[in-house]
Coordinates of C-alpha atoms and ligand atoms in Angstrom, one line a residue:
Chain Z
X21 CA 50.1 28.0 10.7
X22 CA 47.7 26.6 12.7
X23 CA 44.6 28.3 10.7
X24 CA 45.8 26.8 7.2
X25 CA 45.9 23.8 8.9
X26 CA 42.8 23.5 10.0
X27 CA 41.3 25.2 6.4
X28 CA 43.3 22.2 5.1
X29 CA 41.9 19.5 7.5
X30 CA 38.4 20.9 7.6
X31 CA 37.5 19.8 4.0
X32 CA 37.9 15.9 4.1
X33 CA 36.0 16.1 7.1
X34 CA 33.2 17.7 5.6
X35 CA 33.0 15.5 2.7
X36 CA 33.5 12.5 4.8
X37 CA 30.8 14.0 7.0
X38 CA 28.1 15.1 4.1
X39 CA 29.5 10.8 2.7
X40 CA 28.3 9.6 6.4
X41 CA 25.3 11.7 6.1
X42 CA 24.1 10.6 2.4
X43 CA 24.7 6.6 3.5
X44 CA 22.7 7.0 6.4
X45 CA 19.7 8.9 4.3
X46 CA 20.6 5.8 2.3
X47 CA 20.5 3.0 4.7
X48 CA 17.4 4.7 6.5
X49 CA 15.6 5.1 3.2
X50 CA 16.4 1.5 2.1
X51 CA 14.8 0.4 5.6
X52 CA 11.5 2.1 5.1
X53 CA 11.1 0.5 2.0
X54 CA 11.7 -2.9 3.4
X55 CA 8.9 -2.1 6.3
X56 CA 7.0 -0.7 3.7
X57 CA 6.6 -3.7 1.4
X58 CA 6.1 -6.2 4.5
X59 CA 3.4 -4.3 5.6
X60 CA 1.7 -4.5 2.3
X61 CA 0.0 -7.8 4.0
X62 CA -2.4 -5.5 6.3
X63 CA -4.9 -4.6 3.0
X64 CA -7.5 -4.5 5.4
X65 CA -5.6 -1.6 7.0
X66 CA -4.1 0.3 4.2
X67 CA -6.9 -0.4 1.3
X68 CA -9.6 1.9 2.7
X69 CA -7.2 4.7 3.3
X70 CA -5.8 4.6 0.2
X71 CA -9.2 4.9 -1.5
X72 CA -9.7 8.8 0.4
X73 CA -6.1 9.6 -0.1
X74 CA -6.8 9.0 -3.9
X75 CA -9.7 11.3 -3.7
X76 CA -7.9 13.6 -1.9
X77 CA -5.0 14.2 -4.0
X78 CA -6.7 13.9 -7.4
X79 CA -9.6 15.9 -6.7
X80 CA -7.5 18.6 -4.9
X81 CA -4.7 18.7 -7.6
X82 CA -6.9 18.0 -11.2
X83 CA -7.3 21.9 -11.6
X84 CA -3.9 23.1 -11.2
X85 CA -2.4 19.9 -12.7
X86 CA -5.0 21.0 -16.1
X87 CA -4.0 24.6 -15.8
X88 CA -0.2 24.0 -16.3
X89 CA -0.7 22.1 -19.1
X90 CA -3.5 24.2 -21.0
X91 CA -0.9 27.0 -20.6
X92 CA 2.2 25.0 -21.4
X93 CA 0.3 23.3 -25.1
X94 CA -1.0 26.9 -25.7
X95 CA 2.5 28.2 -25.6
X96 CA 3.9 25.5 -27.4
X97 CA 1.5 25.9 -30.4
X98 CA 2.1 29.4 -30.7
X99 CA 5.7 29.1 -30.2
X100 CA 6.2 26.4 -32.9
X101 CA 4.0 28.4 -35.2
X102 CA 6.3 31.3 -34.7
X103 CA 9.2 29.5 -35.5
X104 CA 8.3 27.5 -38.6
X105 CA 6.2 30.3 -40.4
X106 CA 6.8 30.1 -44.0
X107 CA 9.4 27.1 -44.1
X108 CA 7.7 24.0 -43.3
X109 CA 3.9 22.9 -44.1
X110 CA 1.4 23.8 -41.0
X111 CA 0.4 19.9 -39.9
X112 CA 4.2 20.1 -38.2
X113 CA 2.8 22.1 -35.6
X114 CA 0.5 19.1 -34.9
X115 CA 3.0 17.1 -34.8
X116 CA 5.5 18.9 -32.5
X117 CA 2.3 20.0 -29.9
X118 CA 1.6 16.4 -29.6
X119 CA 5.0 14.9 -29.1
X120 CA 6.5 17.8 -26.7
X121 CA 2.9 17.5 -24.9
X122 CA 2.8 13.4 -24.6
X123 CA 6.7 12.6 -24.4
X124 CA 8.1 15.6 -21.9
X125 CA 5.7 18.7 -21.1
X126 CA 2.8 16.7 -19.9
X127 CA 4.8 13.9 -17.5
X128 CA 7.5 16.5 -16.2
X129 CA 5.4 19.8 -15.3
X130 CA 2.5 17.8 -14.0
X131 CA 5.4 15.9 -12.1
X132 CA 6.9 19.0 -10.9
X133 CA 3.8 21.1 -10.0
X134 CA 2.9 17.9 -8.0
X135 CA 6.3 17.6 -5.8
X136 CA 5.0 21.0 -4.7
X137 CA 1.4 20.3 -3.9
X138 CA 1.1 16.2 -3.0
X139 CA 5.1 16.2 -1.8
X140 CA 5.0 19.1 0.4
X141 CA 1.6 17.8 1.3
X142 CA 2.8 14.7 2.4
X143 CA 5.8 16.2 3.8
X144 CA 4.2 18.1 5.9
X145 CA 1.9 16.2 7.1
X146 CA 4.1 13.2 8.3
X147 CA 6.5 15.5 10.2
X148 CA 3.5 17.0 12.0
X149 CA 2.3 13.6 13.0
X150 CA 6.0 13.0 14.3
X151 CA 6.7 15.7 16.2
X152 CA 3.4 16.0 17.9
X153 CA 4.0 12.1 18.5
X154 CA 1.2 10.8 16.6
X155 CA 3.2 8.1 15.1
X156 CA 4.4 7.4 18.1
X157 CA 0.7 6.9 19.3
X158 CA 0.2 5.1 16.5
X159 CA 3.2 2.8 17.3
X160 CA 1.9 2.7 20.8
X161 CA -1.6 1.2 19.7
X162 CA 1.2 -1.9 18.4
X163 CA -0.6 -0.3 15.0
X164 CA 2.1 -0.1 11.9
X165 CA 2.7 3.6 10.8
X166 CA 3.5 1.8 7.7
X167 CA 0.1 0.4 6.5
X168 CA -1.8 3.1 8.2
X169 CA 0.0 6.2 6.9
X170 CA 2.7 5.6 4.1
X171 CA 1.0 3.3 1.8
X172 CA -1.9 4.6 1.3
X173 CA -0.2 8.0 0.5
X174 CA 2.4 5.9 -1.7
X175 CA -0.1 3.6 -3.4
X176 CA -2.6 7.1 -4.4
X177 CA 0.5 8.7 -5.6
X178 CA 1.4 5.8 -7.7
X179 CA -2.4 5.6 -9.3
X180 CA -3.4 9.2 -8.9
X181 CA -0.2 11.0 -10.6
X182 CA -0.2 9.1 -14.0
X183 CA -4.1 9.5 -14.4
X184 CA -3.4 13.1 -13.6
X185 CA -0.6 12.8 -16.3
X186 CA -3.1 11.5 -18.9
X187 CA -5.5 14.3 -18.3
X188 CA -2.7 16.8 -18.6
X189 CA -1.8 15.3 -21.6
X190 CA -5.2 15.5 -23.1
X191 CA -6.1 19.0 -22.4
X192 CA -2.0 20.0 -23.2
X193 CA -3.1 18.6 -26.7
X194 CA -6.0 20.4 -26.9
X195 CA -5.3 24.2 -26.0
X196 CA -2.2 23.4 -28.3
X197 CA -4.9 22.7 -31.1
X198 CA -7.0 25.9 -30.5
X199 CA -4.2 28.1 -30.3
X200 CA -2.5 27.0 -33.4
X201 CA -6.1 27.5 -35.2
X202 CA -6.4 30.8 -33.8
X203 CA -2.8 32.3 -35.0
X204 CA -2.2 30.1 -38.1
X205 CA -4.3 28.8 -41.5
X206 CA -4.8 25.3 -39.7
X207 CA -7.3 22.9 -40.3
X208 CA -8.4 20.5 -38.5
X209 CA -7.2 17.9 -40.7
X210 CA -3.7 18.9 -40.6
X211 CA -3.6 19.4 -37.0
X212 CA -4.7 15.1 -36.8
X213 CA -2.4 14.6 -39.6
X214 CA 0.3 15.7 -38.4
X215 CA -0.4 14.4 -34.7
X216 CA -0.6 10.7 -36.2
X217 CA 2.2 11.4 -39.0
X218 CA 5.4 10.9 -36.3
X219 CA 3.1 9.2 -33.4
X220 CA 4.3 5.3 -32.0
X221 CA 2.1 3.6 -29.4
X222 CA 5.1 3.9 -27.1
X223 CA 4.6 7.4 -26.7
X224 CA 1.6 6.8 -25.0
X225 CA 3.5 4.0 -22.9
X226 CA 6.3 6.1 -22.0
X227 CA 4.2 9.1 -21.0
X228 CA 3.2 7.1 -18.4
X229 CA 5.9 5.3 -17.5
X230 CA 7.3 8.2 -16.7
X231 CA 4.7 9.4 -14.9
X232 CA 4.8 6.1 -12.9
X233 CA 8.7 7.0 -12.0
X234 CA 8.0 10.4 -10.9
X235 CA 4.9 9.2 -8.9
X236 CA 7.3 6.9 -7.2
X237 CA 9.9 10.4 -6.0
X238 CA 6.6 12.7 -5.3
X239 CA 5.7 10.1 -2.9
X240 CA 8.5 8.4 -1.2
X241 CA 11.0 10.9 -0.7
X242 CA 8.5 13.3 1.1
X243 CA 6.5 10.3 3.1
X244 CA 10.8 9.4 4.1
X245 CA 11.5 13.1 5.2
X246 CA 8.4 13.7 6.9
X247 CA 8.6 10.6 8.2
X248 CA 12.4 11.3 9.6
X249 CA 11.3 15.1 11.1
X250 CA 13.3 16.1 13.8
X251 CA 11.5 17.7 16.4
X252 CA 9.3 21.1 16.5
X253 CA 7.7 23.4 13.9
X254 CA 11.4 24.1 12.2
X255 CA 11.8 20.5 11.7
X256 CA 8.8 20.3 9.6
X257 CA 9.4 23.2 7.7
X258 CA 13.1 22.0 6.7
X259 CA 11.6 18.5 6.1
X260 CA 9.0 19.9 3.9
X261 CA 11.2 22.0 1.8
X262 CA 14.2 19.6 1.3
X263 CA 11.5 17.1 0.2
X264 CA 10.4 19.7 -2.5
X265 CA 13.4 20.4 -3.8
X266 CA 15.0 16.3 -3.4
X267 CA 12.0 15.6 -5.0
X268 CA 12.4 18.3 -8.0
X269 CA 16.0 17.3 -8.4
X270 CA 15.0 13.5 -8.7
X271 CA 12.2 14.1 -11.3
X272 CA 14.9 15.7 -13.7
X273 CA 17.2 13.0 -12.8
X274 CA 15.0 9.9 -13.4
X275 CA 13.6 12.1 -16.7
X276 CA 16.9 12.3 -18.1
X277 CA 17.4 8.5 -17.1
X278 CA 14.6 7.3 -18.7
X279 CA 15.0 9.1 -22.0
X280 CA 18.3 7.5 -22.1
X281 CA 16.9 4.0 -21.3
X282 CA 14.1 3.7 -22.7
X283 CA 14.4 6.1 -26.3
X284 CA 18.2 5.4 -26.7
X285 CA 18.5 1.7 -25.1
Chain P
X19 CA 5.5 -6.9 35.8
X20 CA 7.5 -4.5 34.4
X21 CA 11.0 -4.0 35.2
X22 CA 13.9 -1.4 34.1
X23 CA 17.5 -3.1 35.4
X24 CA 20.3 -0.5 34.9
X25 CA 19.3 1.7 32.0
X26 CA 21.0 4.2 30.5
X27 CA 19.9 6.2 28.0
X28 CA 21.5 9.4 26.7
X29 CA 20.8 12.1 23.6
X30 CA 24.0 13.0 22.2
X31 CA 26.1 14.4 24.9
X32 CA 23.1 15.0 27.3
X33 CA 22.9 11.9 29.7
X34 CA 19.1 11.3 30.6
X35 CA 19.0 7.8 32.6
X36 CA 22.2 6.8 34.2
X37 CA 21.7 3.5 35.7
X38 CA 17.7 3.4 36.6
X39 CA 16.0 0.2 38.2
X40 CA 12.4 0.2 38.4
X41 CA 9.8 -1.9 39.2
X42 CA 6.0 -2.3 38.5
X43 CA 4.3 -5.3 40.2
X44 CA 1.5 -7.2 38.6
X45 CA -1.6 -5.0 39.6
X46 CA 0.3 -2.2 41.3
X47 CA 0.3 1.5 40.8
X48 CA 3.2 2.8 40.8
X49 CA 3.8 7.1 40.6
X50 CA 7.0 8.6 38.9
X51 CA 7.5 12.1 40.3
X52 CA 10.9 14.3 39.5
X53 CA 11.6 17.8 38.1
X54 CA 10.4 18.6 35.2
X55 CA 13.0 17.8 32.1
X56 CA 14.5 14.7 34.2
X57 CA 13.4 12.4 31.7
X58 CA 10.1 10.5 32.9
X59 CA 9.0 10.7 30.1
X60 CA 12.0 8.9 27.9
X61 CA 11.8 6.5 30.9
X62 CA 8.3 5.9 30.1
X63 CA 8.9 5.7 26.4
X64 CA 11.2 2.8 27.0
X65 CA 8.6 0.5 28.7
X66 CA 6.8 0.8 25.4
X67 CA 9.7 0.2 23.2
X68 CA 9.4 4.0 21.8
X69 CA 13.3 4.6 22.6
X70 CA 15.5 1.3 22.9
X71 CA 18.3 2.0 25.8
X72 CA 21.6 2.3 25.4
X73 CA 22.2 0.0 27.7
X74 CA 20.5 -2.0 30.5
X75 CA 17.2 -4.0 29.8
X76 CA 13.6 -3.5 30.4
X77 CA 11.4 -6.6 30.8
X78 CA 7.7 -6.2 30.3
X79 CA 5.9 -9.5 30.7
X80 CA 8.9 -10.7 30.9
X81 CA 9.3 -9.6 27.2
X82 CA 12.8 -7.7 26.4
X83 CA 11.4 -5.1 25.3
X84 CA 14.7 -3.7 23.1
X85 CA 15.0 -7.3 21.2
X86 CA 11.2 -8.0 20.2
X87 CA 11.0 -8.7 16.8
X88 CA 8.2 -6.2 14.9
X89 CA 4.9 -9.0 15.8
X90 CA 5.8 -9.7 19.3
X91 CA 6.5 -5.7 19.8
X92 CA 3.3 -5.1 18.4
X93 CA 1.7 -7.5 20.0
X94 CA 3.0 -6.4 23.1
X95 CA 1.9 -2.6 22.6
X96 CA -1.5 -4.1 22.0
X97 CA -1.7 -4.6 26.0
X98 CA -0.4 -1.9 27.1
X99 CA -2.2 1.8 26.9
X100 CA -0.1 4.9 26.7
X101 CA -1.4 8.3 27.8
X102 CA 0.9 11.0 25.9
X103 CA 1.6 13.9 27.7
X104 CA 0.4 16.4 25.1
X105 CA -2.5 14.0 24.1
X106 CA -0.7 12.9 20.8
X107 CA -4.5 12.5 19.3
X108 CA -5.1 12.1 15.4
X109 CA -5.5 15.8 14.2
X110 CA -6.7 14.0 10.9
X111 CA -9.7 11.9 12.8
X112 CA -12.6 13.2 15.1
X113 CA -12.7 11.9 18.3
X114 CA -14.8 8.7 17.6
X115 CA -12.0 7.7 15.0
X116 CA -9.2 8.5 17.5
X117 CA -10.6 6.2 20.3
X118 CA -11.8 3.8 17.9
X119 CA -8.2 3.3 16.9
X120 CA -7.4 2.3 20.7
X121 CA -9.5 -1.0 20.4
X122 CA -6.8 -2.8 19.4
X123 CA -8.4 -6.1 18.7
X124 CA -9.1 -6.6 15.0
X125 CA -12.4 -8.2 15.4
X126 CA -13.4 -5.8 17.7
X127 CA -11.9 -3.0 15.8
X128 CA -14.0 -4.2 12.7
X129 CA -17.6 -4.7 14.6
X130 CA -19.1 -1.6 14.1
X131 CA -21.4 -2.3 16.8
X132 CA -18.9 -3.1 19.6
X133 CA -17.3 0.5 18.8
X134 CA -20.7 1.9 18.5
X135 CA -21.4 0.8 22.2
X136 CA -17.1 1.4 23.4
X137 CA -16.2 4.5 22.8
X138 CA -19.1 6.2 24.3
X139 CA -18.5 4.3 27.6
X140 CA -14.9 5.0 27.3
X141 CA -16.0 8.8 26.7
X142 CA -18.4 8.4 30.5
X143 CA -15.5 7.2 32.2
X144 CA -13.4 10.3 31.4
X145 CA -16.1 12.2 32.2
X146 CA -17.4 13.5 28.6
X147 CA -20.1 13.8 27.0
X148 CA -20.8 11.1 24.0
X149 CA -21.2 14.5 21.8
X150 CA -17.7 14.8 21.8
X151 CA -17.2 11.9 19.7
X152 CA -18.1 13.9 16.7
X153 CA -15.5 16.6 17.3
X154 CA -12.1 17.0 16.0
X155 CA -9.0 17.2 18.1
X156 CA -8.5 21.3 17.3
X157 CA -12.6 21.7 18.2
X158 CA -11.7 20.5 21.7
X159 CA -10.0 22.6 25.2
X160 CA -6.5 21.1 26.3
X161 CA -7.7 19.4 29.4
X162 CA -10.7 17.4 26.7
X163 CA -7.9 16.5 25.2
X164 CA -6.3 15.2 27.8
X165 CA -9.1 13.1 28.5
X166 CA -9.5 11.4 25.4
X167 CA -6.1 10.6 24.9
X168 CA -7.2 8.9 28.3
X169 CA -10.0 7.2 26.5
X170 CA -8.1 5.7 23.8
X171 CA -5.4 4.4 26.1
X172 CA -8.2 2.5 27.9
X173 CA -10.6 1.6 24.7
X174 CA -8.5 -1.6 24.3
X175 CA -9.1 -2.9 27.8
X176 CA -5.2 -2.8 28.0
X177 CA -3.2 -5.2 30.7
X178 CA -0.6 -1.9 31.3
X179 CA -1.3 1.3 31.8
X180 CA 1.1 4.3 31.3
X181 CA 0.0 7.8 31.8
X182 CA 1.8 10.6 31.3
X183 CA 1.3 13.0 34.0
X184 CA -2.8 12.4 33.3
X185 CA -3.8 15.1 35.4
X186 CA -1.5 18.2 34.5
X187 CA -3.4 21.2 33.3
X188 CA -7.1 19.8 34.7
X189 CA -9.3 21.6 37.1
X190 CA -9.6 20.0 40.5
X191 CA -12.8 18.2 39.9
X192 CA -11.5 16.3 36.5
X193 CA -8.2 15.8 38.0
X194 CA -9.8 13.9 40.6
X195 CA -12.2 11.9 38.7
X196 CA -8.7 11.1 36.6
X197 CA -7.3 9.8 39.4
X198 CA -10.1 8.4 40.9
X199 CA -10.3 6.5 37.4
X200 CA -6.8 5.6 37.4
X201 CA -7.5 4.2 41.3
X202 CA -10.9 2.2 39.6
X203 CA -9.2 0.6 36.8
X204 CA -6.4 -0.7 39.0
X205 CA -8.9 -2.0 41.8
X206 CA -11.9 -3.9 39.3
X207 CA -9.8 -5.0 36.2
X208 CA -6.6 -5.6 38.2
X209 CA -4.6 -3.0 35.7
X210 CA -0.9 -2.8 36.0
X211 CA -0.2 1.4 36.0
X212 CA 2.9 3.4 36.1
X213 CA 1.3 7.8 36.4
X214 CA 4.1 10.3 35.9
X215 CA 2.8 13.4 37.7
X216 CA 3.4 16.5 39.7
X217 CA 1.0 16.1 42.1
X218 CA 2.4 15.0 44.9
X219 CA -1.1 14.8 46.7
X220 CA -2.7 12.7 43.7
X221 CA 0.5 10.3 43.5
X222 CA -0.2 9.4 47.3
X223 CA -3.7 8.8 47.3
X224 CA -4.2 6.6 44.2
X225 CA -0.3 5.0 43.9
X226 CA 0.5 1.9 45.4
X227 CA 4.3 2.7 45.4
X228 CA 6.0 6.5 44.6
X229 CA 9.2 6.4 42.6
X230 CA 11.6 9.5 42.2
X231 CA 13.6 10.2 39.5
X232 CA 16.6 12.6 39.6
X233 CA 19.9 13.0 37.9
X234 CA 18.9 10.0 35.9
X235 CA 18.5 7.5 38.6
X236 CA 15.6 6.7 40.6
X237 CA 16.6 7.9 44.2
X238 CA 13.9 6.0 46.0
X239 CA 11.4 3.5 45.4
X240 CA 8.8 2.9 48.2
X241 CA 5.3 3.5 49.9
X242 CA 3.9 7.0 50.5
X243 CA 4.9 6.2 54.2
X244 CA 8.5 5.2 53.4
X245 CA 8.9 7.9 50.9
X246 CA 7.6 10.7 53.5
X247 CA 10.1 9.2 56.4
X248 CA 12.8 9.8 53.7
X249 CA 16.2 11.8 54.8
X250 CA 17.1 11.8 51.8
X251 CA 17.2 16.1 50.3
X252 CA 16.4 15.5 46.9
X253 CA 12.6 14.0 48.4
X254 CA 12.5 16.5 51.1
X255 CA 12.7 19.7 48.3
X256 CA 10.4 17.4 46.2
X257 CA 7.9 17.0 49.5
X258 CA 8.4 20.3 50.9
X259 CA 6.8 22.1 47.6
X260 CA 3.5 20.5 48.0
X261 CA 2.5 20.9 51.8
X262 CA -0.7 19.3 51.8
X263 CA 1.0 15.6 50.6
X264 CA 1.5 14.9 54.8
X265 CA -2.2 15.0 55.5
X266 CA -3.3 12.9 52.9
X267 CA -0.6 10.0 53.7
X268 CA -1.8 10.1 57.1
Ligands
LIG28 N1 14.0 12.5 21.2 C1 14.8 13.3 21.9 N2 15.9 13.7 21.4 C2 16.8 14.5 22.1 N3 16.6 14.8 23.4 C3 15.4 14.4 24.0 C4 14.5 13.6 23.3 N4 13.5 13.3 24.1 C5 13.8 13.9 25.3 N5 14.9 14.6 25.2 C6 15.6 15.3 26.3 O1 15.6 14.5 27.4 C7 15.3 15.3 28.6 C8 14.2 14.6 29.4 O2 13.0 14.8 28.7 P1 11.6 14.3 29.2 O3 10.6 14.6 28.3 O4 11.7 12.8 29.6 O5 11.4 15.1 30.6 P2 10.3 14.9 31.7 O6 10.9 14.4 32.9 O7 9.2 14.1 31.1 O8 9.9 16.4 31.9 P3 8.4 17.1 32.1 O9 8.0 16.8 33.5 O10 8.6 18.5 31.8 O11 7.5 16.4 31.1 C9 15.0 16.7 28.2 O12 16.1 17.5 28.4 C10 14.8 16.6 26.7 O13 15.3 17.7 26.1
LIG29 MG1 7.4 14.5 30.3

């Protein structure tokens, strides 16, 4: 039966297809990163442009970025509370708010909330310059796309998302703190207690380690798709949401990674 | 010079240039006319290295253009200006940043005072204002921006000129300071141009040579006189549409 045949043949060709497909993301990727590290040379080029990208992103995403996490050590405060009423002393709550804040809420949702706002930013961005062939101007000027637009949105990613991190760290810590005082007999002695009862130096180093790695995803895999548009205002809009969601994916990925790596080497 | 020797060049199963030789003489002017969608503008594109053929080879400079390695490409793109068709400007820079960005020497580039004093001039010889330089590319009509993608091209002092059909979409009076432009730069600074356009009339007043490209080859490559003594049908339809192209080769 010639239809059975074809449902038989169809899926190694898709597979080898969607295989073909990943290598050449692959080898592409892997080529932009090369171009991207020789054209680290032209400072003179990318230095300046890096500085108002900085500004850009951190200035534009700080509010959002302290939102989240305001919200997110709130909820964790009054969840914990909730939980351990009446079994274990108060100054765990500290304790908990602290370590969920620093080691995973703080790094992931200000990673995540970013791959929507710098990523699809960036996304965006790139795949309008290349389908209205302003890299290729660029390109035409015998200038390097490379030092004049991927590095400096790389290089503010990679200083801009972990100082981002650190301030949602902070203010996580702090809401957590107010809203455990307001539902539960806290001081503010146990609350410190309790932060500095479980609390390594590491933490601090791996909060932003982590940070460092998902800087890395919010900022290469968009500036690659947008980069890689294909042509008109449907190519930027699948470039820009793929990115998002690569990006997402590869935050959980390297966050899983990491905890294994570093935590459990 | 620049020269195309039998290049082909297709996108998937859509064959655009099927065998094309073309050539540009040091300090000519050559004009590319052909139906829209032919691909004069992929033809273009390969001069400046911005699609590699599939096969064939294109020599600017006598440069391969296809096999340069990333410096010599750039520094090869650094002599030659490139008018996009849709203007291609920065969106992200006003126009004094755009044009600034077609000085293409460093040092130059760097002096503050050398751009100060260029891009305005560069502004005059497309025939705007230096007010403009402040705008951004959305603040501006389509034919302004036209023009200073026609000012950035030229900002750099460039050996090569390409323009993509320059003219399209300009009232009569800035078409013909456009061409009158392209005609200047040729004449005092001895610029090597190739001008995609549509107009027939403008081709045969300021080009040199007029080349026609159809079903990916370049049917004929000659002087205004040659190409209006043509036989050939493909020129004759081509001719035929603009009526007023006889009187001005005469
Ligand atoms: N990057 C690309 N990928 C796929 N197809 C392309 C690409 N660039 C151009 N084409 C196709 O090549 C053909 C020629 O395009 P080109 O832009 O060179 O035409 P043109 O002669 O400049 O036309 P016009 O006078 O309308 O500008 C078109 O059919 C276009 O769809
Ligand atoms: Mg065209």
């Amino acid at each position: 039966m010639p239809s059975a045949q074809t449902a038989v043949l169809s899926l190694p060709r898709a597979v080898g297809r969607s295989v073909i497909g990943s290598l050449a993301h692959i080898g592409r990727f892997s080529l932009l990163l090369a171009e991207l590290f020789r054209a680290l040379v032209e400072w003179r080029i990318w230095l300046p442009r890096t500085m108002d990208e900085a500004r850009n992103i951190g200035a534009g995403s700080l509010f959002i970025v302290l939102l989240v996490s305001a919200f997110a050590g709130a909820v964790t405060a009054l969840q914990t509370g909730y939980q351990f009423q009446g079994n274990l002393p108060y100054y765990v709550v500290g304790t908990l708010v602290v370590e969920s804040i620093v080691l995973e809420l703080g790094p992931v949702l200000t990673a995540l909330v970013l791959a929507g706002r710098i990523g699809a930013r960036y996304a965006a961005e790139l795949g309008t310059m290349r389908v209205t062939e302003q890299i290729d101007a660029l390109e035409s000027l015998g200038r390097s796309p490379m030092s004049h637009l991927i590095i400096p949105r790389v290089l503010a990613g990679l200083v801009m998302i972990p100082v981002l991190t650190i301030f949602a760290n902070a203010i996580g810590v702090l809401a957590g703190w107010w809203s455990a005082k307001q539902v539960l007999p806290l001081s503010n002695a146990d609350f410190t207690y309790g932060a500095q009862f479980y609390w390594r130096p590491f933490d601090a180093y791996y909060s932003i380690i982590k940070a460092f790695f998902f800087a890395g995803a919010i900022t290469l895999i968009p500036c690659y798709m947008g980069f890689n548009a294909q042509q008109g205002a449907e190519g930027v809009g699948k470039a820009t949401t793929t990115a998002v969601v690569a990006t997402s994916v590869t935050i959980l990925i390297l966050d899983t990674l990491l905890a294994k790596l570093l935590l459990h080497p | 010079m620049i020269e195309l020797r039998n290049v082909h060049k297709r996108f998937g199963q859509q064959v655009i240039l099927n065998g094309v030789d073309f050539s540009v003489e040091e300090g000519e002017t050559v004009a590319l006319l052909g139906p829209s969608g032919t691909g004069k503008s992929v033809l273009l594109k390969h001069i400046i290295g911005l699609i590699h053929p599939d096969a064939g080879t294109i020599l600017v400079d006598d440069l391969n253009v296809a096999t340069l390695g990333r410096k010599q490409l750039a520094a090869l793109r650094s002599t030659i200006g490139y008018v996009f068709q849709n203007g291609a400007l920065f969106d992200s820079m006003n126009v004094f940043e755009n044009i600034r960005l077609g000085i293409t020497d460093a040092k130059d580039n760097r002096n503050a005072a050398y751009c100060a004093t260029r891009v305005p001039e560069c502004l005059a010889l497309v025939n705007l204002a230096p007010e403009v330089a402040d705008k951004f590319p959305a603040e501006l009509s389509g034919g302004m921006r036209k023009r200073v993608g026609i000012a950035r091209a030229i900002a750099g002092k460039p050996k090569y000129l390409l323009y993509d059909e320059p003219t399209s979409g300009l009232d009569p009076v800035n078409a013909d300071i456009i061409d009158g432009l392209v005609k200047h730069l040729a004449q005092t600074l001895g610029v090597t141009s190739v001008m995609v356009t549509h107009d027939v009339r403008g081709a045969f007043r300021v080009s040199d040579r007029v080349a026609l490209l159809s079903d990916g080859k370049i049917v004929l490559q000659g002087t205004p006189k040659e190409f209006l003594a043509s036989a050939d049908p493909r020129i004759k339809a081509f001719l035929e549409r603009d009526f007023d192209s006889h009187s001005f080769a005469a």
